[in-house]
Short mmCIF file of C-alpha atoms and ligand atoms in Angstrom, two decimals:
data_model
loop_
_atom_site.label_atom_id
_atom_site.label_comp_id
_atom_site.label_asym_id
_atom_site.label_seq_id
_atom_site.Cartn_x
_atom_site.Cartn_y
_atom_site.Cartn_z
CA MET A 16 0.02 -0.02 0.04
CA GLU A 17 1.35 3.52 -0.87
CA GLN A 18 2.17 5.60 2.15
CA LYS A 19 0.21 8.78 2.61
CA SER A 20 2.27 11.92 2.79
CA ILE A 21 1.18 14.47 5.31
CA LEU A 22 2.41 18.07 5.29
CA VAL A 23 3.09 19.38 8.82
CA THR A 24 3.50 23.10 9.14
CA GLY A 25 5.35 24.14 12.23
CA GLY A 26 6.54 20.51 12.64
CA ALA A 27 9.84 21.43 14.20
CA GLY A 28 7.98 23.04 17.09
CA TYR A 29 6.78 21.59 20.52
CA ILE A 30 3.56 19.99 19.59
CA GLY A 31 4.46 19.63 15.89
CA SER A 32 7.66 17.50 16.74
CA HIS A 33 5.66 15.11 18.94
CA THR A 34 2.99 14.77 16.35
CA VAL A 35 5.34 14.15 13.52
CA LEU A 36 6.85 11.25 15.50
CA GLN A 37 3.43 9.65 15.98
CA LEU A 38 2.69 10.08 12.25
CA LEU A 39 5.92 8.29 11.30
CA LEU A 40 5.43 5.49 13.84
CA GLY A 41 1.83 5.21 12.42
CA GLY A 42 3.26 4.45 8.95
CA TYR A 43 2.72 7.98 7.35
CA ARG A 44 5.27 10.05 5.42
CA ALA A 45 5.68 13.46 7.03
CA VAL A 46 6.90 16.62 5.27
CA ILE A 47 7.73 19.36 7.70
CA VAL A 48 7.61 23.11 6.70
CA ASP A 49 8.99 25.34 9.40
CA ASN A 50 10.89 28.69 9.29
CA LEU A 51 12.56 27.76 12.66
CA ASP A 52 11.49 31.05 14.09
CA ASN A 53 10.68 29.36 17.42
CA SER A 54 12.32 26.00 17.07
CA SER A 55 15.47 24.01 16.19
CA GLN A 56 16.44 21.70 13.41
CA ILE A 57 17.88 19.50 16.19
CA ALA A 58 14.20 18.54 17.13
CA VAL A 59 13.81 17.28 13.61
CA GLU A 60 16.94 15.19 13.76
CA ARG A 61 15.97 13.71 17.06
CA VAL A 62 12.41 12.83 15.79
CA GLN A 63 14.01 11.03 12.86
CA LYS A 64 16.30 9.07 15.30
CA LEU A 65 13.33 8.25 17.61
CA ALA A 66 11.39 6.96 14.60
CA GLY A 67 14.00 4.27 13.93
CA GLU A 68 13.32 2.37 10.73
CA TYR A 69 10.51 5.04 9.84
CA GLY A 70 13.04 7.93 10.16
CA PRO A 71 13.68 8.04 6.38
CA ASN A 72 9.99 8.88 5.84
CA LEU A 73 10.61 12.34 7.27
CA SER A 74 11.81 15.41 5.22
CA PHE A 75 12.33 18.93 6.39
CA HIS A 76 12.03 22.19 4.53
CA GLN A 77 13.01 25.55 6.05
CA ILE A 78 10.27 27.70 4.49
CA ASP A 79 8.23 30.48 5.72
CA LEU A 80 4.53 29.77 5.07
CA ARG A 81 4.12 33.23 3.50
CA ASP A 82 6.61 32.26 0.72
CA LYS A 83 4.07 31.16 -1.75
CA PRO A 84 6.50 30.16 -4.55
CA ALA A 85 8.34 27.88 -2.17
CA LEU A 86 5.19 26.21 -0.82
CA GLU A 87 3.90 25.82 -4.45
CA GLN A 88 7.01 24.04 -5.34
CA LEU A 89 6.36 21.44 -2.51
CA PHE A 90 2.88 20.75 -3.64
CA VAL A 91 4.24 20.29 -7.22
CA THR A 92 6.64 17.63 -6.19
CA THR A 93 4.54 15.88 -3.53
CA LYS A 94 0.87 14.82 -3.44
CA PHE A 95 -0.30 15.44 0.12
CA GLU A 96 -3.15 13.42 1.69
CA ALA A 97 -3.68 16.15 4.26
CA VAL A 98 -2.18 19.05 5.98
CA ILE A 99 -1.67 19.51 9.79
CA HIS A 100 -1.23 23.27 10.38
CA PHE A 101 0.63 24.14 13.51
CA ALA A 102 2.86 26.93 12.30
CA GLY A 103 2.11 30.25 14.06
CA LEU A 104 3.31 32.66 16.68
CA LYS A 105 1.89 31.96 20.11
CA ALA A 106 2.97 34.38 22.81
CA VAL A 107 0.00 36.18 24.21
CA GLY A 108 1.92 39.14 25.61
CA GLU A 109 3.90 39.67 22.58
CA SER A 110 0.73 39.57 20.51
CA VAL A 111 -0.59 42.58 22.51
CA GLN A 112 2.71 44.47 21.87
CA LYS A 113 3.00 43.53 18.18
CA PRO A 114 -0.50 42.65 16.78
CA LEU A 115 0.40 43.26 13.19
CA MET A 116 3.31 40.89 13.43
CA TYR A 117 0.75 38.33 14.77
CA TYR A 118 -1.90 39.01 12.09
CA ASP A 119 0.72 38.98 9.31
CA ASN A 120 2.31 35.64 10.40
CA ASN A 121 -0.74 33.68 11.55
CA LEU A 122 -3.38 34.95 9.12
CA ILE A 123 -1.35 35.62 6.03
CA GLY A 124 0.50 32.32 6.60
CA THR A 125 -2.75 30.49 6.80
CA ILE A 126 -4.38 32.15 3.82
CA VAL A 127 -1.31 31.37 1.64
CA LEU A 128 -1.45 27.81 2.77
CA LEU A 129 -5.06 27.44 2.02
CA GLU A 130 -4.68 28.93 -1.39
CA VAL A 131 -1.91 26.64 -2.30
CA MET A 132 -3.83 23.58 -0.98
CA ALA A 133 -6.90 24.50 -3.01
CA ALA A 134 -4.94 25.05 -6.20
CA HIS A 135 -3.45 21.59 -5.84
CA GLY A 136 -6.64 19.76 -4.92
CA CYS A 137 -5.55 19.06 -1.23
CA LYS A 138 -8.58 19.88 0.76
CA LYS A 139 -8.10 18.08 4.07
CA LEU A 140 -6.81 20.13 7.01
CA VAL A 141 -6.32 19.70 10.71
CA PHE A 142 -5.81 23.14 12.40
CA SER A 143 -4.24 23.92 15.75
CA SER A 144 -6.83 26.13 17.59
CA SER A 145 -6.92 26.85 21.29
CA ALA A 146 -9.12 27.00 24.41
CA THR A 147 -8.36 30.59 24.32
CA VAL A 148 -11.23 30.99 21.92
CA TYR A 149 -13.52 30.51 24.92
CA GLY A 150 -12.26 33.70 26.46
CA TRP A 151 -13.28 33.74 30.06
CA PRO A 152 -15.81 30.92 30.16
CA LYS A 153 -18.94 31.47 32.36
CA GLU A 154 -18.97 27.87 33.30
CA VAL A 155 -17.00 24.72 33.01
CA PRO A 156 -16.49 22.25 31.48
CA CYS A 157 -16.11 24.11 28.20
CA THR A 158 -18.20 22.37 25.45
CA GLU A 159 -17.54 23.06 21.72
CA GLU A 160 -20.86 24.96 21.52
CA PHE A 161 -19.81 27.68 24.05
CA PRO A 162 -19.81 31.20 22.75
CA LEU A 163 -16.47 32.37 21.33
CA SER A 164 -14.47 35.40 22.03
CA ALA A 165 -10.91 36.73 22.14
CA THR A 166 -9.11 38.62 24.80
CA ASN A 167 -5.88 39.44 22.84
CA PRO A 168 -4.56 39.48 19.28
CA TYR A 169 -3.16 35.92 19.47
CA GLY A 170 -6.49 34.62 20.46
CA ARG A 171 -8.21 36.67 17.81
CA THR A 172 -6.02 35.04 15.04
CA LYS A 173 -7.27 31.67 16.30
CA LEU A 174 -10.86 32.94 16.15
CA PHE A 175 -10.47 34.38 12.63
CA ILE A 176 -8.71 31.32 11.35
CA GLU A 177 -11.60 29.18 12.68
CA GLU A 178 -14.10 31.49 10.88
CA ILE A 179 -12.03 31.44 7.69
CA CYS A 180 -12.12 27.68 7.69
CA ARG A 181 -15.94 27.69 8.25
CA ASP A 182 -16.32 30.08 5.36
CA ILE A 183 -14.06 27.93 3.09
CA TYR A 184 -16.21 24.87 3.82
CA GLN A 185 -19.41 26.87 3.15
CA SER A 186 -18.01 27.93 -0.28
CA ASP A 187 -16.78 24.37 -1.26
CA SER A 188 -18.08 21.35 0.50
CA GLU A 189 -15.16 19.28 -0.91
CA TRP A 190 -13.16 20.68 2.07
CA LYS A 191 -12.74 18.51 5.15
CA ILE A 192 -11.49 20.55 8.12
CA ILE A 193 -11.03 19.64 11.74
CA LEU A 194 -10.40 22.41 14.29
CA LEU A 195 -8.66 21.08 17.40
CA ARG A 196 -8.98 23.37 20.45
CA TYR A 197 -6.00 22.40 22.69
CA PHE A 198 -6.22 22.97 26.43
CA ASN A 199 -2.76 23.23 28.18
CA PRO A 200 -0.17 20.96 26.59
CA VAL A 201 2.66 20.00 28.97
CA GLY A 202 5.14 17.19 29.36
CA ALA A 203 7.53 15.68 26.75
CA HIS A 204 8.11 12.38 24.91
CA PRO A 205 9.06 9.72 27.56
CA SER A 206 12.46 9.40 25.85
CA GLY A 207 13.29 12.83 27.08
CA ASP A 208 14.95 13.61 23.68
CA ILE A 209 12.14 15.96 22.47
CA GLY A 210 10.22 18.58 24.48
CA GLU A 211 9.31 22.22 24.84
CA ASP A 212 12.15 24.62 24.45
CA PRO A 213 10.83 28.26 24.60
CA ARG A 214 13.01 31.22 23.51
CA GLY A 215 13.39 33.89 26.19
CA ILE A 216 11.37 34.00 29.47
CA PRO A 217 8.58 31.35 29.31
CA ASN A 218 5.07 32.70 29.55
CA ASN A 219 3.43 29.39 30.39
CA LEU A 220 3.45 27.67 33.82
CA MET A 221 5.26 24.46 33.19
CA PRO A 222 8.26 25.77 31.14
CA PHE A 223 8.82 28.33 33.86
CA VAL A 224 8.63 25.60 36.62
CA GLN A 225 11.09 23.45 34.63
CA GLN A 226 13.58 26.37 34.34
CA VAL A 227 13.35 26.89 38.07
CA ALA A 228 13.97 23.22 38.69
CA VAL A 229 17.21 23.18 36.69
CA GLY A 230 18.43 26.42 38.27
CA ARG A 231 17.93 28.76 35.42
CA ARG A 232 15.49 30.94 37.51
CA PRO A 233 15.28 31.55 41.17
CA ALA A 234 11.53 31.19 41.81
CA LEU A 235 8.11 30.77 40.25
CA THR A 236 5.88 33.69 40.60
CA VAL A 237 2.24 32.44 41.27
CA PHE A 238 -0.20 34.78 39.52
CA GLY A 239 -3.20 35.01 41.77
CA THR A 240 -3.87 33.33 45.12
CA ASP A 241 -7.37 34.73 45.66
CA TYR A 242 -9.44 32.90 43.01
CA SER A 243 -12.47 31.10 44.29
CA THR A 244 -10.73 27.67 43.81
CA ALA A 245 -9.85 25.20 46.57
CA ASP A 246 -6.37 26.69 47.08
CA GLY A 247 -6.96 30.06 45.57
CA THR A 248 -4.75 29.57 42.47
CA GLY A 249 -5.91 29.29 38.88
CA VAL A 250 -7.28 25.96 37.54
CA ARG A 251 -6.39 24.58 34.03
CA ASP A 252 -6.75 21.42 31.94
CA TYR A 253 -3.19 20.22 31.45
CA ILE A 254 -2.76 17.57 28.79
CA HIS A 255 0.34 15.43 27.96
CA VAL A 256 1.74 16.33 24.69
CA VAL A 257 1.94 12.70 23.50
CA ASP A 258 -1.84 12.41 24.11
CA LEU A 259 -2.28 15.63 22.13
CA ALA A 260 -0.15 14.24 19.36
CA ASP A 261 -2.28 11.10 19.32
CA GLY A 262 -5.37 13.27 19.05
CA HIS A 263 -4.01 14.51 15.67
CA ILE A 264 -3.74 10.99 14.32
CA SER A 265 -7.38 10.41 15.38
CA ALA A 266 -8.34 13.55 13.62
CA LEU A 267 -6.56 12.60 10.50
CA ASN A 268 -8.43 9.26 10.57
CA LYS A 269 -11.61 11.13 10.86
CA LEU A 270 -10.95 13.14 7.81
CA SER A 271 -11.62 10.01 5.72
CA ASP A 272 -15.21 9.93 7.15
CA PRO A 273 -17.64 11.24 4.32
CA SER A 274 -19.79 12.90 6.90
CA VAL A 275 -17.05 15.32 7.96
CA GLY A 276 -17.37 18.93 6.84
CA CYS A 277 -15.86 21.54 9.17
CA GLU A 278 -15.75 20.23 12.67
CA VAL A 279 -14.41 21.32 15.98
CA TYR A 280 -13.06 19.26 18.95
CA ASN A 281 -11.61 19.99 22.35
CA LEU A 282 -8.42 18.14 23.14
CA GLY A 283 -8.16 18.14 26.91
CA THR A 284 -8.40 15.69 29.79
CA GLY A 285 -11.53 17.13 31.38
CA LYS A 286 -9.81 17.53 34.63
CA GLY A 287 -8.87 20.84 36.32
CA THR A 288 -5.62 21.24 38.24
CA SER A 289 -4.49 24.30 40.13
CA VAL A 290 -1.10 25.97 39.99
CA LEU A 291 -0.16 24.71 43.43
CA GLU A 292 -1.27 21.21 42.60
CA MET A 293 0.83 21.22 39.39
CA VAL A 294 3.94 22.51 41.33
CA ALA A 295 3.49 19.86 44.03
CA ALA A 296 3.28 17.08 41.33
CA PHE A 297 6.44 18.50 39.67
CA GLU A 298 8.37 18.67 42.98
CA LYS A 299 7.31 14.96 43.56
CA ALA A 300 8.55 13.90 40.12
CA SER A 301 11.73 15.88 40.22
CA GLY A 302 12.71 15.80 43.89
CA LYS A 303 13.39 19.54 43.47
CA LYS A 304 11.94 22.25 45.69
CA ILE A 305 10.34 25.03 43.56
CA PRO A 306 10.60 28.36 45.52
CA LEU A 307 7.39 30.41 45.06
CA VAL A 308 6.71 34.08 45.03
CA LEU A 309 2.97 34.84 45.63
CA ALA A 310 1.72 37.69 43.41
CA GLY A 311 -1.34 39.26 42.18
CA ARG A 312 -3.53 37.92 39.19
CA ARG A 313 -2.06 38.13 35.75
CA PRO A 314 -4.23 40.47 33.63
CA GLY A 315 -6.36 38.60 31.22
CA ASP A 316 -6.34 35.34 33.10
CA ALA A 317 -9.45 33.15 33.61
CA GLU A 318 -10.18 31.58 36.95
CA VAL A 319 -11.00 27.92 35.95
CA VAL A 320 -10.77 26.43 32.54
CA TYR A 321 -11.19 22.78 31.65
CA ALA A 322 -12.61 20.90 28.67
CA SER A 323 -15.59 18.85 28.00
CA THR A 324 -14.10 15.77 26.36
CA ASP A 325 -17.30 13.95 25.32
CA LYS A 326 -17.36 15.02 21.73
CA ALA A 327 -13.76 13.95 20.95
CA ALA A 328 -14.35 10.64 22.87
CA HIS A 329 -17.42 9.86 20.83
CA GLU A 330 -16.48 11.10 17.39
CA LEU A 331 -12.69 10.65 17.31
CA THR A 332 -12.65 7.76 19.69
CA TRP A 333 -9.82 9.56 21.39
CA LYS A 334 -9.23 10.08 25.04
CA ALA A 335 -6.24 11.33 26.97
CA LYS A 336 -4.40 8.44 28.74
CA TYR A 337 -1.92 10.30 31.06
CA GLY A 338 -2.37 12.21 34.31
CA ILE A 339 -0.37 14.94 35.81
CA ASP A 340 2.18 12.58 37.40
CA GLU A 341 3.20 11.24 34.12
CA MET A 342 3.18 14.80 32.63
CA CYS A 343 5.55 15.87 35.32
CA ARG A 344 7.68 12.81 35.15
CA ASP A 345 8.27 13.16 31.42
CA GLN A 346 8.78 16.92 31.56
CA TRP A 347 11.36 16.48 34.26
CA ASN A 348 13.08 13.65 32.24
CA TRP A 349 13.29 16.15 29.31
CA ALA A 350 14.48 18.98 31.46
CA SER A 351 17.14 17.14 33.37
CA LYS A 352 18.59 15.67 30.13
CA ASN A 353 18.36 19.00 28.31
CA PRO A 354 18.51 21.73 30.96
CA TYR A 355 19.18 24.36 28.15
CA GLY A 356 16.79 22.70 25.70
CA TYR A 357 18.21 21.83 22.32
CA GLU A 358 21.18 24.05 22.96
CA SER A 359 22.28 21.57 25.78
CA PRO A 360 25.24 19.26 25.09
CA ASP A 361 23.88 16.31 23.13
CA SER A 362 22.53 13.71 25.59
CA THR A 363 21.13 11.50 22.92
CA ALA A 364 24.47 10.64 21.18
P1 LIG B 427 5.91 26.27 18.67
O1 LIG B 427 6.27 27.73 18.69
O2 LIG B 427 6.81 25.28 19.42
O3 LIG B 427 5.65 25.76 17.29
C1 LIG B 427 5.29 26.54 16.22
C2 LIG B 427 6.18 26.38 14.96
O4 LIG B 427 5.75 27.10 13.89
C3 LIG B 427 7.65 26.90 15.34
O5 LIG B 427 8.46 25.73 15.05
C4 LIG B 427 7.84 28.04 14.48
O6 LIG B 427 9.05 28.04 14.13
C5 LIG B 427 6.90 27.73 13.31
N1 LIG B 427 6.39 28.92 12.59
C6 LIG B 427 5.85 29.99 13.07
N2 LIG B 427 5.48 30.78 12.07
C7 LIG B 427 5.86 30.27 10.84
C8 LIG B 427 5.72 30.60 9.52
N3 LIG B 427 5.23 31.82 9.13
N4 LIG B 427 6.24 29.78 8.62
C9 LIG B 427 6.74 28.54 9.02
N5 LIG B 427 6.89 28.15 10.28
C10 LIG B 427 6.44 29.07 11.16
O7 LIG B 427 4.41 26.20 19.27
P2 LIG B 427 3.54 24.93 19.79
O8 LIG B 427 3.39 25.00 21.25
O9 LIG B 427 4.09 23.68 19.19
O10 LIG B 427 2.09 25.27 19.12
C11 LIG B 427 1.81 24.82 17.81
C12 LIG B 427 0.40 25.33 17.57
O11 LIG B 427 -0.53 25.10 18.48
C13 LIG B 427 0.38 26.96 17.39
O12 LIG B 427 -0.36 27.22 16.31
C14 LIG B 427 -0.12 27.37 18.74
O13 LIG B 427 -0.81 28.60 18.59
C15 LIG B 427 -1.20 26.25 18.95
N6 LIG B 427 -1.53 26.10 20.42
C16 LIG B 427 -0.43 25.95 21.25
C17 LIG B 427 -0.72 25.88 22.65
C18 LIG B 427 0.45 25.66 23.66
O14 LIG B 427 0.12 25.86 24.80
N7 LIG B 427 1.61 25.18 23.33
C19 LIG B 427 -2.09 25.83 23.07
C20 LIG B 427 -3.06 26.02 22.13
C21 LIG B 427 -2.81 26.18 20.81
C1 LIG B 428 -2.09 30.85 28.36
C2 LIG B 428 -2.60 31.99 27.37
C3 LIG B 428 -3.59 31.29 26.40
C4 LIG B 428 -2.88 30.09 25.66
C5 LIG B 428 -2.40 29.13 26.72
C6 LIG B 428 -1.82 27.93 26.17
C7 LIG B 428 -2.68 34.08 28.59
C8 LIG B 428 -3.46 35.18 29.19
N1 LIG B 428 -3.26 33.04 28.14
O1 LIG B 428 -3.16 30.41 29.01
O2 LIG B 428 -4.03 32.18 25.41
O3 LIG B 428 -3.82 29.40 24.85
O4 LIG B 428 -1.52 29.79 27.58
O5 LIG B 428 -0.60 28.26 25.52
O6 LIG B 428 -1.36 34.13 28.55
N2 LIG B 428 0.89 30.87 35.95
C9 LIG B 428 1.61 31.32 37.10
N3 LIG B 428 2.96 31.72 37.05
C10 LIG B 428 3.54 31.76 35.76
C11 LIG B 428 2.82 31.23 34.59
C12 LIG B 428 1.40 30.90 34.84
O7 LIG B 428 1.12 31.32 38.26
O8 LIG B 428 4.71 32.05 35.61
C13 LIG B 428 -0.46 30.45 36.15
C14 LIG B 428 -1.55 31.22 35.36
O9 LIG B 428 -1.95 32.46 36.12
C15 LIG B 428 -2.58 30.14 35.22
C16 LIG B 428 -1.82 28.94 35.01
O10 LIG B 428 -0.56 29.14 35.71
O11 LIG B 428 -3.46 30.11 36.25
C17 LIG B 428 -1.59 28.39 33.69
O12 LIG B 428 -0.92 29.46 32.91
P1 LIG B 428 -0.39 29.29 31.49
O13 LIG B 428 0.49 28.16 31.34
O14 LIG B 428 0.13 30.63 31.02
O15 LIG B 428 -1.76 28.95 30.65
P2 LIG B 428 -3.16 29.71 30.51
O16 LIG B 428 -3.38 30.74 31.47
O17 LIG B 428 -4.13 28.68 30.42
#
């Protein structure tokens, strides 16, 4: 049987690299397009190594999605079964400072991609959306039918791209599109060879905790201790990145279902965990004490956010397998092997 080729934009990044590995192990060919703006080619090399005999089924192209001729060239030489579209900028604070950079990169990049796909008759797409499109949810768990809103330019790019996808499907029902709304991806591949390697000061909780644990930062600032939650700190739905990657394989399979048009699914665990619970789990997994500085709320933060997982369970037959102990175990394994991310001395050699 001929192997199917999947184009993975942003495949050198955190979630993309884990998904590419699962694709290769699942027997797909994967072609990564990434401009390496927020990632390292070392991640691609490690994925290739982890994939063992399937490694040769991976190819990498350092291309910016907005470079239409370069993207066209790829579609001329390869027939893609589908595209998984991760590429985008994702730092909320930066998006508030530089909204045009976010609209240019995320929106133009996506429009160019969709144009090239349509021109080459490739009309199957899985897109990385985010729970951020629920804004400050009035209640939990968040179901896919909740009203949508955005609280910053990053979130607005996700909302706009979701709407663009719905419009495209309305205009041409040959498209099959799955919008995946991720909750809070954390952890790393159990090998400890690939993981999250943010540039600069991490915005998100677990990369920050990880950098405190390896001694790169003195303490974690806890944003908000007066929420009406059990311990006063914010509650989120943390999901192991390998579970998330598997969710993409389920979504790809779903694209072959004739009934699919433009669908949306939450990818979360359905469980809420507070900041202090997450820190305690990480301390247990790492044996490291995480010094805390208790501070006021971070502007824009919601109190409690977690997913309803029913729709993905029923329609994608996908469910997260891992809990926070495994997330912290694998995150610590990655951090201790690679304290400076991909810039660390090679521990995989
Ligand atoms: P990441 O930054 O690690 O990966 C994104 C990749 O896209 C990077 O490798 C980057 O170099 C590449 N890229 C960015 N702009 C590009 C362009 N114009 N052309 C080519 N490549 C480009 O981020 P991630 O955490 O892996 O997130 C992947 C996707 O999932 C993003 O769209 C993000 O918004 C979304 N998402 C992430 C989270 C999260 O917490 N990590 C949550 C919800 C949604
Ligand atoms: C953030 C983004 C959201 C994005 C999501 C996943 C904001 C306002 N929202 O959400 O758009 O989709 O990441 O990438 O940035 N915390 C601390 N100290 C820290 C960092 C975080 O206490 O140094 C707390 C937060 O207040 C929150 C929890 O940890 O209660 C999780 O924070 P974070 O990892 O940034 O995720 P989200 O807030 O869900």
